[in-house]
Coordinates of C-alpha atoms in Angstrom, one line a residue:
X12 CA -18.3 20.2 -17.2
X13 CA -16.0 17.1 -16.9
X14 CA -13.3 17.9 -14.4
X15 CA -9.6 18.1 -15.4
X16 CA -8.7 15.5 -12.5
X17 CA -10.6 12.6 -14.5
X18 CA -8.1 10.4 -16.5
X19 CA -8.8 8.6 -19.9
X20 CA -6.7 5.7 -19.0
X21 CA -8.1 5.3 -15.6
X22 CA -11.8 6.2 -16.3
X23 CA -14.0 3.6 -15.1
X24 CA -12.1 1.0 -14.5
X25 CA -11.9 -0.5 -10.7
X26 CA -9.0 -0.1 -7.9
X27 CA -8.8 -2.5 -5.0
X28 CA -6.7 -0.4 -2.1
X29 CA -6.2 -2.5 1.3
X30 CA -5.2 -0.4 4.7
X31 CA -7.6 2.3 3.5
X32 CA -9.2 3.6 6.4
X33 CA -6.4 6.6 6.8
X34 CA -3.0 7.5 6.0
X35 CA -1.6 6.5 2.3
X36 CA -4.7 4.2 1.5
X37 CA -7.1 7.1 2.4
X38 CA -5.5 9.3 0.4
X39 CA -5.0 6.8 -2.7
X40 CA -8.3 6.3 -2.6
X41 CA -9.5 10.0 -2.6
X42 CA -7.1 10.8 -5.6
X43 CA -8.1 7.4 -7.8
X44 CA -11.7 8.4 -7.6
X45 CA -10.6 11.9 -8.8
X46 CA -9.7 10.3 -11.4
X47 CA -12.7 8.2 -12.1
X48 CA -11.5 5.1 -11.0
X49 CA -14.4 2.5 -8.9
X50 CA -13.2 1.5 -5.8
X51 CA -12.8 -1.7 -3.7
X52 CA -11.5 -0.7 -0.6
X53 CA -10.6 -3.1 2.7
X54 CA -8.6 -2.6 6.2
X55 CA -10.7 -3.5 9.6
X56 CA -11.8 -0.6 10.6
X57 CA -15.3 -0.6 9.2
X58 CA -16.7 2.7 10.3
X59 CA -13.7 4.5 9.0
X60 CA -14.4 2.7 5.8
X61 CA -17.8 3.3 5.9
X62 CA -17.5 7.2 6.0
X63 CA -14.7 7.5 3.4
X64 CA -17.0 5.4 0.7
X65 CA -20.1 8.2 1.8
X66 CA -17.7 11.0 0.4
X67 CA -16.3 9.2 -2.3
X68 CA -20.1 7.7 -3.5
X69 CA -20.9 11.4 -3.8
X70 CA -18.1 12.6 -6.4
X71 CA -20.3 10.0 -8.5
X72 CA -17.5 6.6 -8.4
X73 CA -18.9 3.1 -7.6
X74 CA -17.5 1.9 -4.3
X75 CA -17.7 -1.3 -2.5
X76 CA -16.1 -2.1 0.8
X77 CA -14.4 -5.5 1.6
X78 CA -14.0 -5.2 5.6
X79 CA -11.0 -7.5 5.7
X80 CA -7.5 -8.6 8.2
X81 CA -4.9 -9.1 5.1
X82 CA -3.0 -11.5 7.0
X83 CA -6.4 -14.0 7.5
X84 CA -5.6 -15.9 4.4
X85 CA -9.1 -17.8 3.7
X86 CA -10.8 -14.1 4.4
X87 CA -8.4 -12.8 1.9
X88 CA -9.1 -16.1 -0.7
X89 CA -13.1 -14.9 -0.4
X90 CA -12.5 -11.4 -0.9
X91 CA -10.2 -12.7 -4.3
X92 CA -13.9 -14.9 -5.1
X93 CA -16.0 -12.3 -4.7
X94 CA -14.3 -9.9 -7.1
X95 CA -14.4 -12.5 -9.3
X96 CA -17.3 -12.9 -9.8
X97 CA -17.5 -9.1 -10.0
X98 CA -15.3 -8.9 -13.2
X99 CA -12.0 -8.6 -11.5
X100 CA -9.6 -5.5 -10.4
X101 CA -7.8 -3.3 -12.8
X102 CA -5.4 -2.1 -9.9
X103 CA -4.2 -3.5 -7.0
X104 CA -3.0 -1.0 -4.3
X105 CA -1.3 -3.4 -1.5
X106 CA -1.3 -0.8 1.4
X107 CA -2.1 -2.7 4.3
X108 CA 1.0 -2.5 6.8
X109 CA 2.2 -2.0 10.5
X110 CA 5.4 -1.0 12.3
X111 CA 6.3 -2.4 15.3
X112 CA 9.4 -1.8 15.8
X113 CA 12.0 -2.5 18.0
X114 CA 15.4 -4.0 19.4
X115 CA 15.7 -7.5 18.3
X116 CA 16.9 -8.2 22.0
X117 CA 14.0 -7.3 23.4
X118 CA 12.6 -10.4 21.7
X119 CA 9.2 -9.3 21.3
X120 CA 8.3 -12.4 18.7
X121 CA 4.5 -11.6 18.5
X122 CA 5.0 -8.6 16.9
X123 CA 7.8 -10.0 14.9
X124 CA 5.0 -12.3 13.8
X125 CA 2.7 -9.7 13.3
X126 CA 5.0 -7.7 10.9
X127 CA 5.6 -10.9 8.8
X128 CA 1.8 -11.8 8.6
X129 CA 0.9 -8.3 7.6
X130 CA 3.4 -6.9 5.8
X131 CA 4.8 -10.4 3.8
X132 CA 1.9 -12.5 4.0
X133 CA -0.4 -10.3 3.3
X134 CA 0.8 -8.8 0.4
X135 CA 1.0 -12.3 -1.4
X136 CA -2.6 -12.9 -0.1
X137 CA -3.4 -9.7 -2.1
X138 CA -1.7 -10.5 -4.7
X139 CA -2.7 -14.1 -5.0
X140 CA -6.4 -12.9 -5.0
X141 CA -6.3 -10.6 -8.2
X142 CA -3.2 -11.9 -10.1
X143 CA -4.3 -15.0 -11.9
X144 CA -7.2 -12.7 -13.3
X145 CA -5.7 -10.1 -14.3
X146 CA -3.1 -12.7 -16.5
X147 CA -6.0 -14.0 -17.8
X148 CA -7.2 -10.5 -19.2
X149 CA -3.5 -10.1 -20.3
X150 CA -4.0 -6.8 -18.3
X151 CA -3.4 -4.9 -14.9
X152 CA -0.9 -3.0 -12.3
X153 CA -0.5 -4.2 -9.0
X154 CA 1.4 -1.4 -6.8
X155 CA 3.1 -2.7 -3.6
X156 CA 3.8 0.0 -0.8
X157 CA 7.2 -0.9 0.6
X158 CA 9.2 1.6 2.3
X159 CA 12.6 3.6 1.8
X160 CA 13.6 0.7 4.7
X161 CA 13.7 -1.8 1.7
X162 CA 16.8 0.1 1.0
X163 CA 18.7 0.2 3.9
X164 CA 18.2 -0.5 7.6
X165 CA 17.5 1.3 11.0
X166 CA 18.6 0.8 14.6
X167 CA 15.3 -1.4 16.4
X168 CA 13.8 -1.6 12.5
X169 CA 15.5 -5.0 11.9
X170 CA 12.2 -7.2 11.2
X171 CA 10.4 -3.9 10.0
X172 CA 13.1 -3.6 7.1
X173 CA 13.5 -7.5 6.5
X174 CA 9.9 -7.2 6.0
X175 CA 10.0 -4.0 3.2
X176 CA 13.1 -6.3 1.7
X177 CA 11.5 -9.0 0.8
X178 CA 8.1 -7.3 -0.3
X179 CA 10.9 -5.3 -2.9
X180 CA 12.4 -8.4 -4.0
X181 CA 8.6 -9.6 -4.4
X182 CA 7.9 -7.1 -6.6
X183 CA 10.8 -7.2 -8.7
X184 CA 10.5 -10.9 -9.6
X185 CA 6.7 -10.6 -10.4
X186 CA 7.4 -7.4 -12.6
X187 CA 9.9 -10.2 -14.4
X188 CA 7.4 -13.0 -14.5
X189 CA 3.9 -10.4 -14.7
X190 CA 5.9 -8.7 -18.2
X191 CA 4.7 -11.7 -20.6
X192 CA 1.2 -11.1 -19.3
X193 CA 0.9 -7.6 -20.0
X194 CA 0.7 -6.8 -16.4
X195 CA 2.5 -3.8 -14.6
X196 CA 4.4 -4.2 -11.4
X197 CA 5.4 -0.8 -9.2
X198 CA 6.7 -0.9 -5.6
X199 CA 6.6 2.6 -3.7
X200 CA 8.9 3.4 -1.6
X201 CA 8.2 6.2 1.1
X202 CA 10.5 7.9 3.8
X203 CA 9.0 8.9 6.9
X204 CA 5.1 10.3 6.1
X205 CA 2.8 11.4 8.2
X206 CA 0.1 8.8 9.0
X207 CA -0.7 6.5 12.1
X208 CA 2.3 3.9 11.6
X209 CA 3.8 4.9 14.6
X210 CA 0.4 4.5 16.8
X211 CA 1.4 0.9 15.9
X212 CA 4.4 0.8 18.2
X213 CA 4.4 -1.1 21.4
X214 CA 7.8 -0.4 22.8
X215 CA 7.3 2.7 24.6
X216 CA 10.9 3.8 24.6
X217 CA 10.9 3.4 21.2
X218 CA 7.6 4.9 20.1
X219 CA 8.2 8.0 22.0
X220 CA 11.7 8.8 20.0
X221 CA 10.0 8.6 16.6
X222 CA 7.5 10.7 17.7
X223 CA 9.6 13.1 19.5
X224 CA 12.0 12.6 17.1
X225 CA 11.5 11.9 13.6
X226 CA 7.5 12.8 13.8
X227 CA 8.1 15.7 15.7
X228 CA 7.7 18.3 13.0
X229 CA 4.9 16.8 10.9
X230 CA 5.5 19.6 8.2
X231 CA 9.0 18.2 7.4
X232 CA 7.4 14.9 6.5
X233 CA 5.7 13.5 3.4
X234 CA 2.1 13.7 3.1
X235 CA -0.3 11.0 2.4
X236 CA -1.2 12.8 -0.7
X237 CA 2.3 13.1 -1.8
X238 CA 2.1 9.4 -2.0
X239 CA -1.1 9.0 -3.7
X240 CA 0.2 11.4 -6.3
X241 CA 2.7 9.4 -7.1
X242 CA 1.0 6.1 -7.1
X243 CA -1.2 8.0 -9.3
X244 CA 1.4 8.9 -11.5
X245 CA 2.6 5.2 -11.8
X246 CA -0.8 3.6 -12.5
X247 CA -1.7 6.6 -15.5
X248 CA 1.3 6.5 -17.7
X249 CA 0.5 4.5 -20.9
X250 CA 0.6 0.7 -21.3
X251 CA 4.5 0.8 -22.8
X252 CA 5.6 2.3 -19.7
X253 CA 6.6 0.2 -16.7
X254 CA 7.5 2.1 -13.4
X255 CA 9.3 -0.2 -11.9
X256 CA 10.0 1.9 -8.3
X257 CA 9.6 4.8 -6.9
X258 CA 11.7 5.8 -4.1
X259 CA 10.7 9.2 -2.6
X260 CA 12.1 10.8 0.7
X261 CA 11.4 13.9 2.7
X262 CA 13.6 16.7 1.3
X263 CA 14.4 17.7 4.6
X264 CA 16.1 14.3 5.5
X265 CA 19.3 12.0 5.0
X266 CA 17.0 8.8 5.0

């Protein structure tokens, strides 16, 4: 019996997540090959990798791992060949990010750095790699995971939220310049959700509010899968429709 999760306009064709060794990209990953979709998936953690493609290989998808640091740009370049050579992506899910936040006194640059090379940089490197393909197929989505701090701004989030700013306006301009092509352009934009992000914290002042804090309750908080539902829903409707963003919050808070 086919199962009622597969999806004719997703069937078959191939997904590259990055970051999806937990958390959103995990998830995404999980719920595309519910819905038939092949799978290139990257972040650095191999093993991690290596497990999730065991259980997804066994629901029946194709899935081929890309090991890979988003922000090295000539890794990112060969992982663009590569797939190629393979036929291209259909989907692009630019997941890969990290959260370092804190006071802009404190003047911690590396991780300012860090933020900028994973969550700017990286994105383009992402997008670089599949975009002249999929214009020269006149066909594809690339889905950019931003954050509700591409909105509006947080006390010790200052680079953090520069960063999800710019990867919004990113995705706004190439929605404008992919339309011609026939290729779709989403950004997501999640509230607080319960993955590892805050694990990437170094200031221990500030790493121990959010947890105590605003990841004290992890039941009040979205869910990976809420996410990948609704990166599902984007990437499924028909060709005509474009969703542009999606901004989705925890019902239980202000931001």
């Amino acid at each position: 019996m086919t199962s009622p999760l597969l999806n004719k306009t997703l069937l078959g064709k191939k997904a590259w997540i990055t970051g999806a060794s937990s958390g959103i990209g995990e998830a995404t990953a999980r719920r595309l090959a519910a819905a038939g979709m092949n799978l290139v998936l990257s972040a650095r953690r191999v093993d991690r990798l290596e497990a999730l493609a065991t259980e997804l290989k066994a629901t029946g998808v194709e899935v081929v791992l890309e090991p890979v640091d988003v922000s090295d740009r000539a890794a990112m370049a060969a992982v663009g060949e590569r797939l190629a050579a393979q036929g291209g992506v259909d989907l692009l899910v630019n997941n890969a990010g990290t959260m370092p936040i804190s006071p802009i006194l404190s003047g911690r640059v590396d991780e300012w750095e860090q933020m900028i090379d994973v969550n700017i940089k990286g994105v383009l490197y992402a997008i670089h790699a599949v975009y002249s393909g999929m214009v020269e197929r006149k066909q594809g989505h690339i889905v950019n995971i931003s954050s509700v701090a591409a909105r509006i701004t947080f006390q010790s989030a200052g680079v953090y939220a520069g960063t999800k700013h710019a990867v919004r306006a990113i995705s706004d301009t190439l929605r404008k310049e992919a339309i011609r092509y026939g290729v779709r352009v989403t950004d997501i934009q999640p509230g607080s959700v319960a993955t590892e992000l805050p694990d990437s914290i170094k200031h221990d002042k500030i790493r121990n509010a959010v947890k105590d804090n605003l990841y004290a309750d992890p039941s009040l908080l979205l869910q990976p899968e809420d996410i990948a539902e609704a990166i599902f829903y984007a990437v499924s409707q028909p060709a005509h429709v474009d969703v542009s963003e999606l901004l989705i919050r925890p019902q239980s808070m202000e931001d």
